[in-house]
CSV table of C-alpha atoms and ligand atoms in Angstrom, one decimal:
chain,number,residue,atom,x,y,z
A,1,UNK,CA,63.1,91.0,89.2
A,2,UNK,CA,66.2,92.5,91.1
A,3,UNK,CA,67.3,94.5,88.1
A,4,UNK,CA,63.5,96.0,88.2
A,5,UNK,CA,64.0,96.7,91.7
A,6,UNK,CA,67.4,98.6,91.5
A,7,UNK,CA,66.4,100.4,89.0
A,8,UNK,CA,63.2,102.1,91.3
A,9,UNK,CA,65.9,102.0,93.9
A,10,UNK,CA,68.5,104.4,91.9
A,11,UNK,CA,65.0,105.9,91.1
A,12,UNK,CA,64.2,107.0,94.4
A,13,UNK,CA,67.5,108.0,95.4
A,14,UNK,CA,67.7,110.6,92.9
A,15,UNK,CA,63.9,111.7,93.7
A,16,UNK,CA,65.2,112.3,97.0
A,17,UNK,CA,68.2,114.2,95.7
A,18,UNK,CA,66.0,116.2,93.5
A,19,UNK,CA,63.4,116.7,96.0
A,20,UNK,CA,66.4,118.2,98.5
A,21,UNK,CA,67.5,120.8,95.6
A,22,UNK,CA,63.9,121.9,95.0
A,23,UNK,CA,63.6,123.0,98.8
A,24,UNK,CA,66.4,125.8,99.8
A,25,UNK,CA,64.4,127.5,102.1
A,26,UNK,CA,64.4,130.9,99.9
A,27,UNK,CA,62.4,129.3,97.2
A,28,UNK,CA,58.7,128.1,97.9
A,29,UNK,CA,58.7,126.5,94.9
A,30,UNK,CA,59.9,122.5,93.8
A,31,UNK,CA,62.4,122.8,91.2
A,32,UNK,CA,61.1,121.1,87.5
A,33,UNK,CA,63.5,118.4,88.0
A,34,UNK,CA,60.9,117.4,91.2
A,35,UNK,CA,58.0,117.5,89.0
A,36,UNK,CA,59.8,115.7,86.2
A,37,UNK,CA,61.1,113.3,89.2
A,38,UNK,CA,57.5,113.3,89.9
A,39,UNK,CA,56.3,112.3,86.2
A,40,UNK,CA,59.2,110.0,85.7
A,41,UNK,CA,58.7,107.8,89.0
A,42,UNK,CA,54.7,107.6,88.2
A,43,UNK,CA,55.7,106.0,84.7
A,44,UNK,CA,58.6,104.0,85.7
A,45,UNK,CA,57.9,102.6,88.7
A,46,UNK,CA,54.3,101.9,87.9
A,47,UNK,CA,53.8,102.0,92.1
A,48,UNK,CA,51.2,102.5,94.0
A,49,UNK,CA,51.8,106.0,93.6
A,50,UNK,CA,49.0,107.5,91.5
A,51,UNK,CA,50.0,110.0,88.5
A,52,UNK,CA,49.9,112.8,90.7
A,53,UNK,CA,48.6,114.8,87.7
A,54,UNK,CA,45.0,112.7,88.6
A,55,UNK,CA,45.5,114.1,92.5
A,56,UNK,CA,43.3,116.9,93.4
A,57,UNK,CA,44.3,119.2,96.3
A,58,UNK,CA,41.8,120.9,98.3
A,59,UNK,CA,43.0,123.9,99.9
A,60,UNK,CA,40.6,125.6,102.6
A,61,UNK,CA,41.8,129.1,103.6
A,62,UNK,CA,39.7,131.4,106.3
A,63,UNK,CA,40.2,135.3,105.1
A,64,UNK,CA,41.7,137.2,102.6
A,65,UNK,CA,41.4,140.0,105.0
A,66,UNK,CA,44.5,138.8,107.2
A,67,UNK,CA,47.5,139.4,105.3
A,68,UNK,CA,49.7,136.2,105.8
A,69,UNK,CA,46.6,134.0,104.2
A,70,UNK,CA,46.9,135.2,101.3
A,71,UNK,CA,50.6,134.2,100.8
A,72,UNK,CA,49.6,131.0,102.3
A,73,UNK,CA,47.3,130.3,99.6
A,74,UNK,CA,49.0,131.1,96.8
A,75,UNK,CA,52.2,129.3,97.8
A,76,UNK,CA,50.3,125.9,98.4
A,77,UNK,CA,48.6,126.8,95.0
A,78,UNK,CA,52.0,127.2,93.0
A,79,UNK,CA,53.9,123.9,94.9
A,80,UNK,CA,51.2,121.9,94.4
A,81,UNK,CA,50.5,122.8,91.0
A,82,UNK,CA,54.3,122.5,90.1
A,83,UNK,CA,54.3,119.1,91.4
A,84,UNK,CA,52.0,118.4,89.0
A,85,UNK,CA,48.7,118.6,91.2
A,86,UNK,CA,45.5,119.6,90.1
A,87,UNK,CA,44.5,123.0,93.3
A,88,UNK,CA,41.2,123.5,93.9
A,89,UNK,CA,41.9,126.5,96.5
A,90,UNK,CA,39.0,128.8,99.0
A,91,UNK,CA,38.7,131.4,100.9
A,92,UNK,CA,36.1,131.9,103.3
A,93,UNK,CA,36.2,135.5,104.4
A,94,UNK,CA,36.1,134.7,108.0
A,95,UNK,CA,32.6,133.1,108.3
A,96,UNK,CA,32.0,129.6,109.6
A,97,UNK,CA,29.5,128.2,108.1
A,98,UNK,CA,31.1,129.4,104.6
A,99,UNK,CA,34.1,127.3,105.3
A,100,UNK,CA,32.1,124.7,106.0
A,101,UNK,CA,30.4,125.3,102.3
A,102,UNK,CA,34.1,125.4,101.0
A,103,UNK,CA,34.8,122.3,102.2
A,104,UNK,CA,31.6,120.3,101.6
A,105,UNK,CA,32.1,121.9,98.4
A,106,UNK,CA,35.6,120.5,97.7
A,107,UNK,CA,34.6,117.0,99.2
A,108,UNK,CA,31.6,116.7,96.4
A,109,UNK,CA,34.7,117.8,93.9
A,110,UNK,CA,36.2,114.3,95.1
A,111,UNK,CA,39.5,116.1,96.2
A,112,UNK,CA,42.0,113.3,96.6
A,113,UNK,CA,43.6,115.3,100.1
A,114,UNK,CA,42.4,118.4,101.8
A,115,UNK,CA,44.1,121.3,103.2
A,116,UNK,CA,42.4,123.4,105.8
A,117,UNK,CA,43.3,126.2,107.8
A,118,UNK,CA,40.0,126.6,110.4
A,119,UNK,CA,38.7,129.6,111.2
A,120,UNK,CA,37.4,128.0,114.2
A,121,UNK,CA,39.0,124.9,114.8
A,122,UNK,CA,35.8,123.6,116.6
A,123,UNK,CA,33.2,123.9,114.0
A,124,UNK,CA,34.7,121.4,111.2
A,125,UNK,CA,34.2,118.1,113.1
A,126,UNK,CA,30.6,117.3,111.0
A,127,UNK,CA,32.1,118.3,107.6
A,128,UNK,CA,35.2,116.5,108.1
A,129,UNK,CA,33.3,113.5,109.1
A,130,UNK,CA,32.4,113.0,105.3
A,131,UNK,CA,36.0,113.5,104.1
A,132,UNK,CA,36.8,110.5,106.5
A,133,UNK,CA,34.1,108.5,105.5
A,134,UNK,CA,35.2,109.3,101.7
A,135,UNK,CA,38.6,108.6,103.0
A,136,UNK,CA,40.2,111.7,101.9
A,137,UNK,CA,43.4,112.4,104.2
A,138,UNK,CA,43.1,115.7,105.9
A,139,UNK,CA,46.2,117.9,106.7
A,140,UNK,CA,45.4,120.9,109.2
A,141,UNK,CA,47.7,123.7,108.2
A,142,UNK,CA,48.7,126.1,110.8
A,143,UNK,CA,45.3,126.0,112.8
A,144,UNK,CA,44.8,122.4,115.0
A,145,UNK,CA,40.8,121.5,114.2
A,146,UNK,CA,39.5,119.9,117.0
A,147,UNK,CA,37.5,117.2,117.7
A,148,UNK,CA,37.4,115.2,114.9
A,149,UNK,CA,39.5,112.0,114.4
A,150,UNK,CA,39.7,113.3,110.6
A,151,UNK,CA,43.0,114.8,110.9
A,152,UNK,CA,45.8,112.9,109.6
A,153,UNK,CA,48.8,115.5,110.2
A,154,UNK,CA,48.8,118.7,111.5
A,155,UNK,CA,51.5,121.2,110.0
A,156,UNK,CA,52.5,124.6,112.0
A,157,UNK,CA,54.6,126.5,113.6
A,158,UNK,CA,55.8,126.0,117.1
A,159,UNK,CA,53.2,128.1,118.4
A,160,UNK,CA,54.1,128.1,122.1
A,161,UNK,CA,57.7,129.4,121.1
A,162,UNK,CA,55.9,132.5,119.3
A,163,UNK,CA,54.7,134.0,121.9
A,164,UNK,CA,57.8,132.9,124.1
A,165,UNK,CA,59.8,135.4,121.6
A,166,UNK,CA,57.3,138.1,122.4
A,167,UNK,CA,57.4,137.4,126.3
A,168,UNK,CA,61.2,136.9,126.3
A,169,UNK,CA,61.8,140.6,124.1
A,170,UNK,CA,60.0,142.4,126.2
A,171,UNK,CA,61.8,140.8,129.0
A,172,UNK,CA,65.0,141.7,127.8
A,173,UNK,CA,64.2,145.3,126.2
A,174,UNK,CA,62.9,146.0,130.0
A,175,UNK,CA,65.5,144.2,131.9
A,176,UNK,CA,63.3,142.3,134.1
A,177,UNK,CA,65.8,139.7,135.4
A,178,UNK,CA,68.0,142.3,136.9
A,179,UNK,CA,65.1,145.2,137.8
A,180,UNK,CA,65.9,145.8,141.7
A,181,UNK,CA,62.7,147.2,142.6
A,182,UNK,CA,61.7,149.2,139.6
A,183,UNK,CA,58.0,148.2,138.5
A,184,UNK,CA,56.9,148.4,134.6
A,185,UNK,CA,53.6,148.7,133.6
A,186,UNK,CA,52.5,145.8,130.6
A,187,UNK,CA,49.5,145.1,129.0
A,188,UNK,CA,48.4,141.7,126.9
A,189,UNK,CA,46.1,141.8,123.3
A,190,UNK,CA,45.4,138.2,122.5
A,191,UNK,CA,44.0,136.8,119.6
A,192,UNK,CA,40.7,134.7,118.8
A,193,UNK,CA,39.7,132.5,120.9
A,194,UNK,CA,37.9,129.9,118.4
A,195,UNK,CA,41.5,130.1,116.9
A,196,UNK,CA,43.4,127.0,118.9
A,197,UNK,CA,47.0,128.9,118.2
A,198,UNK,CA,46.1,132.2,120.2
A,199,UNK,CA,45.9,130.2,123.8
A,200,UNK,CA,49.5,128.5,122.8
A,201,UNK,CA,50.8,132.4,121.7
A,202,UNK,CA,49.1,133.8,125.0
A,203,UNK,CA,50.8,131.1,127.1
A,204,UNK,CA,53.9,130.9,125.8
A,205,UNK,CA,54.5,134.7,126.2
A,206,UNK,CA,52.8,134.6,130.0
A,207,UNK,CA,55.0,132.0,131.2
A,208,UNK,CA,57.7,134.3,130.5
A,209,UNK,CA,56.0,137.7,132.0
A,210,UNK,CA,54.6,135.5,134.9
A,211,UNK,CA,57.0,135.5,137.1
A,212,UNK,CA,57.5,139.0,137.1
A,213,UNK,CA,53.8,139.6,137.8
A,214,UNK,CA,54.2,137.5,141.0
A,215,UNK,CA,57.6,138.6,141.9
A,216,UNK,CA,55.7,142.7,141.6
A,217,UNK,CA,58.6,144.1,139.4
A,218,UNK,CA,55.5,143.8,136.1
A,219,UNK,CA,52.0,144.9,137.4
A,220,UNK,CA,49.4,144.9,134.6
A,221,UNK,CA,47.2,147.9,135.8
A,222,UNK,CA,43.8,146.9,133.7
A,223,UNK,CA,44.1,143.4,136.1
A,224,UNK,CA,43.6,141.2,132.6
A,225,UNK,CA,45.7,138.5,132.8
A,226,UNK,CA,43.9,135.4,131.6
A,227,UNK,CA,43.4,134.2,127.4
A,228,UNK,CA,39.6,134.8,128.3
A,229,UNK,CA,39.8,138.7,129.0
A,230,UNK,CA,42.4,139.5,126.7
A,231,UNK,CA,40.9,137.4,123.0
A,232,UNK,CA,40.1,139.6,120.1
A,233,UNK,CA,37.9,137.9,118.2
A,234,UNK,CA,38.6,137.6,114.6
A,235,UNK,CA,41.4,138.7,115.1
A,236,UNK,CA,40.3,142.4,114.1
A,237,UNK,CA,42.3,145.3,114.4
A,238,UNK,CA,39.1,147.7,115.1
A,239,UNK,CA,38.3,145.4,118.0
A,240,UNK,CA,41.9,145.3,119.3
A,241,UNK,CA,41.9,149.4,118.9
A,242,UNK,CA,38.6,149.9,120.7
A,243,UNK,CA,39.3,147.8,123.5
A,244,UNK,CA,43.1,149.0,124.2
A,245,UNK,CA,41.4,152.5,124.1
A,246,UNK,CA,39.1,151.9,127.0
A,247,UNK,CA,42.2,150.2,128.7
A,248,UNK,CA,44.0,153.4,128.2
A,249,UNK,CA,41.3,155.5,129.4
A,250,UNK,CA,40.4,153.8,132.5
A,251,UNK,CA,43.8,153.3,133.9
A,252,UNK,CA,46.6,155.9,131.9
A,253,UNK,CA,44.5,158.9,132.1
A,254,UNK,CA,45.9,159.6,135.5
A,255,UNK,CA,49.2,159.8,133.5
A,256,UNK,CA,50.0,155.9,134.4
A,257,UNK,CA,53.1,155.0,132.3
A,258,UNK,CA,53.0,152.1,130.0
A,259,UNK,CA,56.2,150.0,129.2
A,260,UNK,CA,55.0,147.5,126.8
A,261,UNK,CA,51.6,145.8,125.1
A,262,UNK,CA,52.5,142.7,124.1
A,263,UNK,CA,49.9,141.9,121.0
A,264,UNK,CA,49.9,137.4,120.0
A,265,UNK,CA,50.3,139.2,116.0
A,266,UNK,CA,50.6,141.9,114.1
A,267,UNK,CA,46.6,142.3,113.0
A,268,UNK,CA,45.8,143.6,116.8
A,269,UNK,CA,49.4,145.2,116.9
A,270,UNK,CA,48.3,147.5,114.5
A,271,UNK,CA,44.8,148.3,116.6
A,272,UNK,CA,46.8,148.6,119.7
A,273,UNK,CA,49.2,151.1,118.2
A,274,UNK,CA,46.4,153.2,116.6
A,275,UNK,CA,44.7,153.5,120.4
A,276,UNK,CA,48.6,154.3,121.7
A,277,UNK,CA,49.2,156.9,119.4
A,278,UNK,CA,45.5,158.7,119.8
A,279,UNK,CA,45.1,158.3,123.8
A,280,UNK,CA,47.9,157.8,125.4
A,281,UNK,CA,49.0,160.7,126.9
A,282,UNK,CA,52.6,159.5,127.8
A,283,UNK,CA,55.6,160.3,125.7
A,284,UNK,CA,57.7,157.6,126.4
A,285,UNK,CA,58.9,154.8,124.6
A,286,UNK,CA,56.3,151.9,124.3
A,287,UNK,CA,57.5,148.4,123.5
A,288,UNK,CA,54.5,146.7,120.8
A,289,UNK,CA,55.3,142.8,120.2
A,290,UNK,CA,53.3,141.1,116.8
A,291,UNK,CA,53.7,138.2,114.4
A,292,UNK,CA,53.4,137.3,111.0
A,293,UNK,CA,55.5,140.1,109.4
A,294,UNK,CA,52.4,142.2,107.6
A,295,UNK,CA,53.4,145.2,105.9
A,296,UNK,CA,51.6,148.0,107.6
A,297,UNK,CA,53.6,146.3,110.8
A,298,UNK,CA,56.7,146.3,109.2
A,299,UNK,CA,56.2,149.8,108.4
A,300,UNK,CA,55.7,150.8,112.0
A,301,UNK,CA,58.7,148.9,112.7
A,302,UNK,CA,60.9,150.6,110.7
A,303,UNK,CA,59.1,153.9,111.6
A,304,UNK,CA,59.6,153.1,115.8
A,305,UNK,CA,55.9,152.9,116.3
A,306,UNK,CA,56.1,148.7,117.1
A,307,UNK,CA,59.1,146.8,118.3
A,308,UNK,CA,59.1,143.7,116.9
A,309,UNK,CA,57.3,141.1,115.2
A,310,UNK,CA,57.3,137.3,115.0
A,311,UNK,CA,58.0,136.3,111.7
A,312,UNK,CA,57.3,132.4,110.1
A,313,UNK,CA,58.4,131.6,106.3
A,314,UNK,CA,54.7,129.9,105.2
A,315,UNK,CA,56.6,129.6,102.5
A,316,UNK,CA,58.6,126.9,103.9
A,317,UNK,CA,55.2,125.7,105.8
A,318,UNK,CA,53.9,125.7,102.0
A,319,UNK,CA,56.8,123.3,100.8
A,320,UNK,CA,56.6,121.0,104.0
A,321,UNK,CA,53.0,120.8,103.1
A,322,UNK,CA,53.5,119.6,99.8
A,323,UNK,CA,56.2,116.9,100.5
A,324,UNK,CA,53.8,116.0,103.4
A,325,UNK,CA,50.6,115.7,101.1
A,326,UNK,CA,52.6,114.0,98.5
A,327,UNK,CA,53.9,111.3,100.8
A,328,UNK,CA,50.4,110.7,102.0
A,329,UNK,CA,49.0,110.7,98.2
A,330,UNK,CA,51.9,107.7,98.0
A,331,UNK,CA,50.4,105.5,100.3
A,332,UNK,CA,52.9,106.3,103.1
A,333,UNK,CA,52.9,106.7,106.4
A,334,UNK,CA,55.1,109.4,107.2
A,335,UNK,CA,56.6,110.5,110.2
A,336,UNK,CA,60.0,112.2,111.5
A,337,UNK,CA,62.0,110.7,108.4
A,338,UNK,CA,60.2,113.0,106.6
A,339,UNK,CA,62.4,115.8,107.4
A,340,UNK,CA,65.6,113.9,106.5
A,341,UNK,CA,64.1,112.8,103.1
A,342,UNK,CA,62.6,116.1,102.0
A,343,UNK,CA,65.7,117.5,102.5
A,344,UNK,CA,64.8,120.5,104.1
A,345,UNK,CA,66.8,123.3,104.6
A,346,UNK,CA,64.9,124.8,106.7
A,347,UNK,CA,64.2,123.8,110.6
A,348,UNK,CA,61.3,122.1,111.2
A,349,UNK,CA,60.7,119.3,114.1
A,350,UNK,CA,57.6,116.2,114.4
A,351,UNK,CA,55.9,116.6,117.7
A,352,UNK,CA,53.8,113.2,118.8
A,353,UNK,CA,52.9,114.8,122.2
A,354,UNK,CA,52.2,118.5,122.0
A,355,UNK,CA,48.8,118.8,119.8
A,356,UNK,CA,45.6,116.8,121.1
A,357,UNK,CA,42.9,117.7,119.1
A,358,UNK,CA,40.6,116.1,121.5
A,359,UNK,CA,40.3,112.6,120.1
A,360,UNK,CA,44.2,111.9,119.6
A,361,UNK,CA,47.1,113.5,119.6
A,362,UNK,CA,47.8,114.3,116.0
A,363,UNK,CA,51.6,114.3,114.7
A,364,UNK,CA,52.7,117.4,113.5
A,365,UNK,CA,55.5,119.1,111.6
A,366,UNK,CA,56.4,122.3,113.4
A,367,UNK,CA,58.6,125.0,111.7
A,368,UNK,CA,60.5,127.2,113.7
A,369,UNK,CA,59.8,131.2,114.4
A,370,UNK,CA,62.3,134.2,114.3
A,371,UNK,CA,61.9,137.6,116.1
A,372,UNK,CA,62.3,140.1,113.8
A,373,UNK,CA,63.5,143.8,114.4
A,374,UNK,CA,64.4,147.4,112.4
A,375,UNK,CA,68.0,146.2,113.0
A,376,UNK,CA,67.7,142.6,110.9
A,377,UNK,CA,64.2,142.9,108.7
A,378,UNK,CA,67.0,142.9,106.0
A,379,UNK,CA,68.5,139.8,107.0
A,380,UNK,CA,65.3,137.9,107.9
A,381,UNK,CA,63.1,139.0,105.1
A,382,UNK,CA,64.9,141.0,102.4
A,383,UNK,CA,67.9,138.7,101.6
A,384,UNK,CA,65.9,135.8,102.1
A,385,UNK,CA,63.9,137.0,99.3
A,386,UNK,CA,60.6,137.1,101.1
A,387,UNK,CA,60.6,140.7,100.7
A,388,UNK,CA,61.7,143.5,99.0
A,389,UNK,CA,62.8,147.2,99.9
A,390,UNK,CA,60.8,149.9,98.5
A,391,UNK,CA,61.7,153.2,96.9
A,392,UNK,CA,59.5,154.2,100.0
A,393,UNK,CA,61.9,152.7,102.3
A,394,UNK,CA,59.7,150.0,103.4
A,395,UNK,CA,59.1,146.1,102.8
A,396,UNK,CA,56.6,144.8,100.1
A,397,UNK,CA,56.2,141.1,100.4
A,398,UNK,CA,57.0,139.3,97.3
A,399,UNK,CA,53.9,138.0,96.6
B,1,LIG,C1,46.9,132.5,113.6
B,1,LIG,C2,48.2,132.4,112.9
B,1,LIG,C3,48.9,133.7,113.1
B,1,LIG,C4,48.0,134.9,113.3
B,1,LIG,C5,46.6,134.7,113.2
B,1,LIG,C6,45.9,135.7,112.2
B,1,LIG,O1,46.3,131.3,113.7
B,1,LIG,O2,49.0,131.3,113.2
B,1,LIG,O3,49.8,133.8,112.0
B,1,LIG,O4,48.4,135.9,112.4
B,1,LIG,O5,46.1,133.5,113.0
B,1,LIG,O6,45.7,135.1,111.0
């Protein structure tokens, strides 16, 4: 008997070990020695833990037609798969009641865990019912889904901190702290407001700016200030460039200068630009906050036409994920040991207090954002390998 038990203890120890090489933060992807670690432990150990070749993952994205979901996808596609999981991965091109399809769909496939990304995180709580009843864990990735007790783990980024970054760059780029009585001139682009991350990017970035507002040295001459007037729906970077044009033209015709339009990501960023650079009459320069690192954006960046943009490695959410999904697949219960035993070497921190869904507040694995610039876009996403250069002179995401 103890022999038996050393032996899954030296076992585990080097899973561990392996588990911490396959995760250096550059590549999404568990080394073979995880997988073989994987295979190995199911055979020797003849635990609880299921041959994760029998585990199905159900992955539940929302668009194709927003850049970062597509690399989502296909990294929780390739780490799962390398661990030796069976993927069965969706895309719902932005409509509700397809996701909810996608899902139903992937419950009839008896998926042993799902992954979901809501496009509106109130509109799952029937479907998800099921997966409870069927008692298939559900992890939601990036995008809280509300009121469902369903959820098991929520995995993100620290959402309130991204649009911090955006509130605190433009505070710095305009000097606010030290203004005296000069005044600057800002405008806010939110994102969708069935999307429960845009009120945490909209918040974190207004508590920055706020002060200023009330102190008079930042006046926000089209009077929107709250999540509710500023939401772009979907997302869409038509919607985001039609309504910053009417902004424009009902209070910049008079040849009202504008310092900065701080956009919650890079999607209405790009719309906001576009109305900037048809109908604003001013010539000076603008400071254009985003997030999530798409090309087109990067691209402005390097051209001067946006500032900055928020970038998150879902790669690195991809592999937290997976180690997540597996511990959960092995009967665990995991929680902020997680981190240590993955091995992570990339910064992520469990939160018990910050995400209610609206039935309980659901633990959650929050990685950590970085503000990105022309100045270290080679640093941040070309030698992490998350990019490369072009023979244009612009970044192409890896994938
Ligand atoms: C959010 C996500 C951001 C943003 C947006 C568009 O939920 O966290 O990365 O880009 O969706 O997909």
């Amino acid at each position: 008997m103890k022999l038996k038990k050393l032996c899954a203890f030296v076992l585990a120890g080097m899973m561990a070990v392996s588990l911490a090489a396959c995760t250096d933060g550059n590549g999404p992807e568990p080394s073979k020695d995880a997988q073989s670690q994987t295979e190995s432990s199911n055979a020797e150990s003849g635990s609880q833990k299921t041959d994760a070749k029998g585990n199905k993952i159900g992955i539940s994205m929302p668009t194709k037609s927003l850049e970062r979901w597509n690399r989502d996808g296909s990294y929780l596609e390739k780490d799962f798969e390398k661990a030796g999981y069976n993927v069965a991965l969706t895309y719902s091109d932005n409509k509700i009641d397809q996701q909810v399809k996608d899902i139903e769909g992937l419950i009839a496939d008896k998926v042993d865990l799902l992954v979901v990304a809501a496009i509106d995180g109130e509109s799952l709580a029937q479907v998800l019912s099921e997966a409870k009843n069927q008692n298939i864990p559900v992890i939601a990735y990036d995008r809280l889904i509300m009121n469902t007790d369903a959820i098991s783990y929520y995995v993100s980024f620290d959402n309130y901190t991204v649009g911090k970054l955006q509130g605190e760059f433009v505070a710095d780029k305009l000097g606010l702290a030290n203004a005296g009585d000069k005044k600057f001139n800002v405008e806010f682009t939110g994102g969708d407001p069935a999307d429960n991350n845009a009120k945490f990017f909209f918040n974190g970035a207004m508590d920055v700016i706020k002060p200023y507002i009330d102190k008079g040295t930042v006046v926000v001459p089209s009077g929107q200030t709250t999540f509710e007037q500023v939401g772009t729906a979907q997302w869409d970077t038509s919607k985001a460039l039609s309504r910053f044009q009417n902004i424009l033209g009902s209070y910049y015709s008079n040849g009202t200068r504008l310092d900065a339009a701080i956009c919650s990501n890079d999607s209405t960023a790009l719309g906001v630009t576009q109305a900037i650079q048809s109908d604003y009459a001013g010539n000076n320069e603008i400071i254009i906050t985003g997030q999530d690192g798409d090309e087109a954006n990067l691209a402005n960046i390097i051209d001067g036409k946006q500032t900055m943009t928020v970038y998150k490695a879902v790669a690195n959410e991809a592999v937290a994920t997976l180690n997540l999904g597996e511990a959960i697949l092995n009967g665990e219960k995991p929680d902020a040991s997680l981190i240590e035993k993955s091995g992570w070497s990339f910064d992520c921190t469990y939160d018990t207090s910050s995400y209610n869904n609206g039935s309980a507040v659901i633990p959650s694995y929050l990685l950590v954002p970085v503000t990105v610039t022309k100045d270290n876009i080679q640093k941040e996403l070309i030698d992490t390998g998350y990019y490369t250069m072009g023979s244009d002179g612009y970044p192409h995401p890896v994938q």
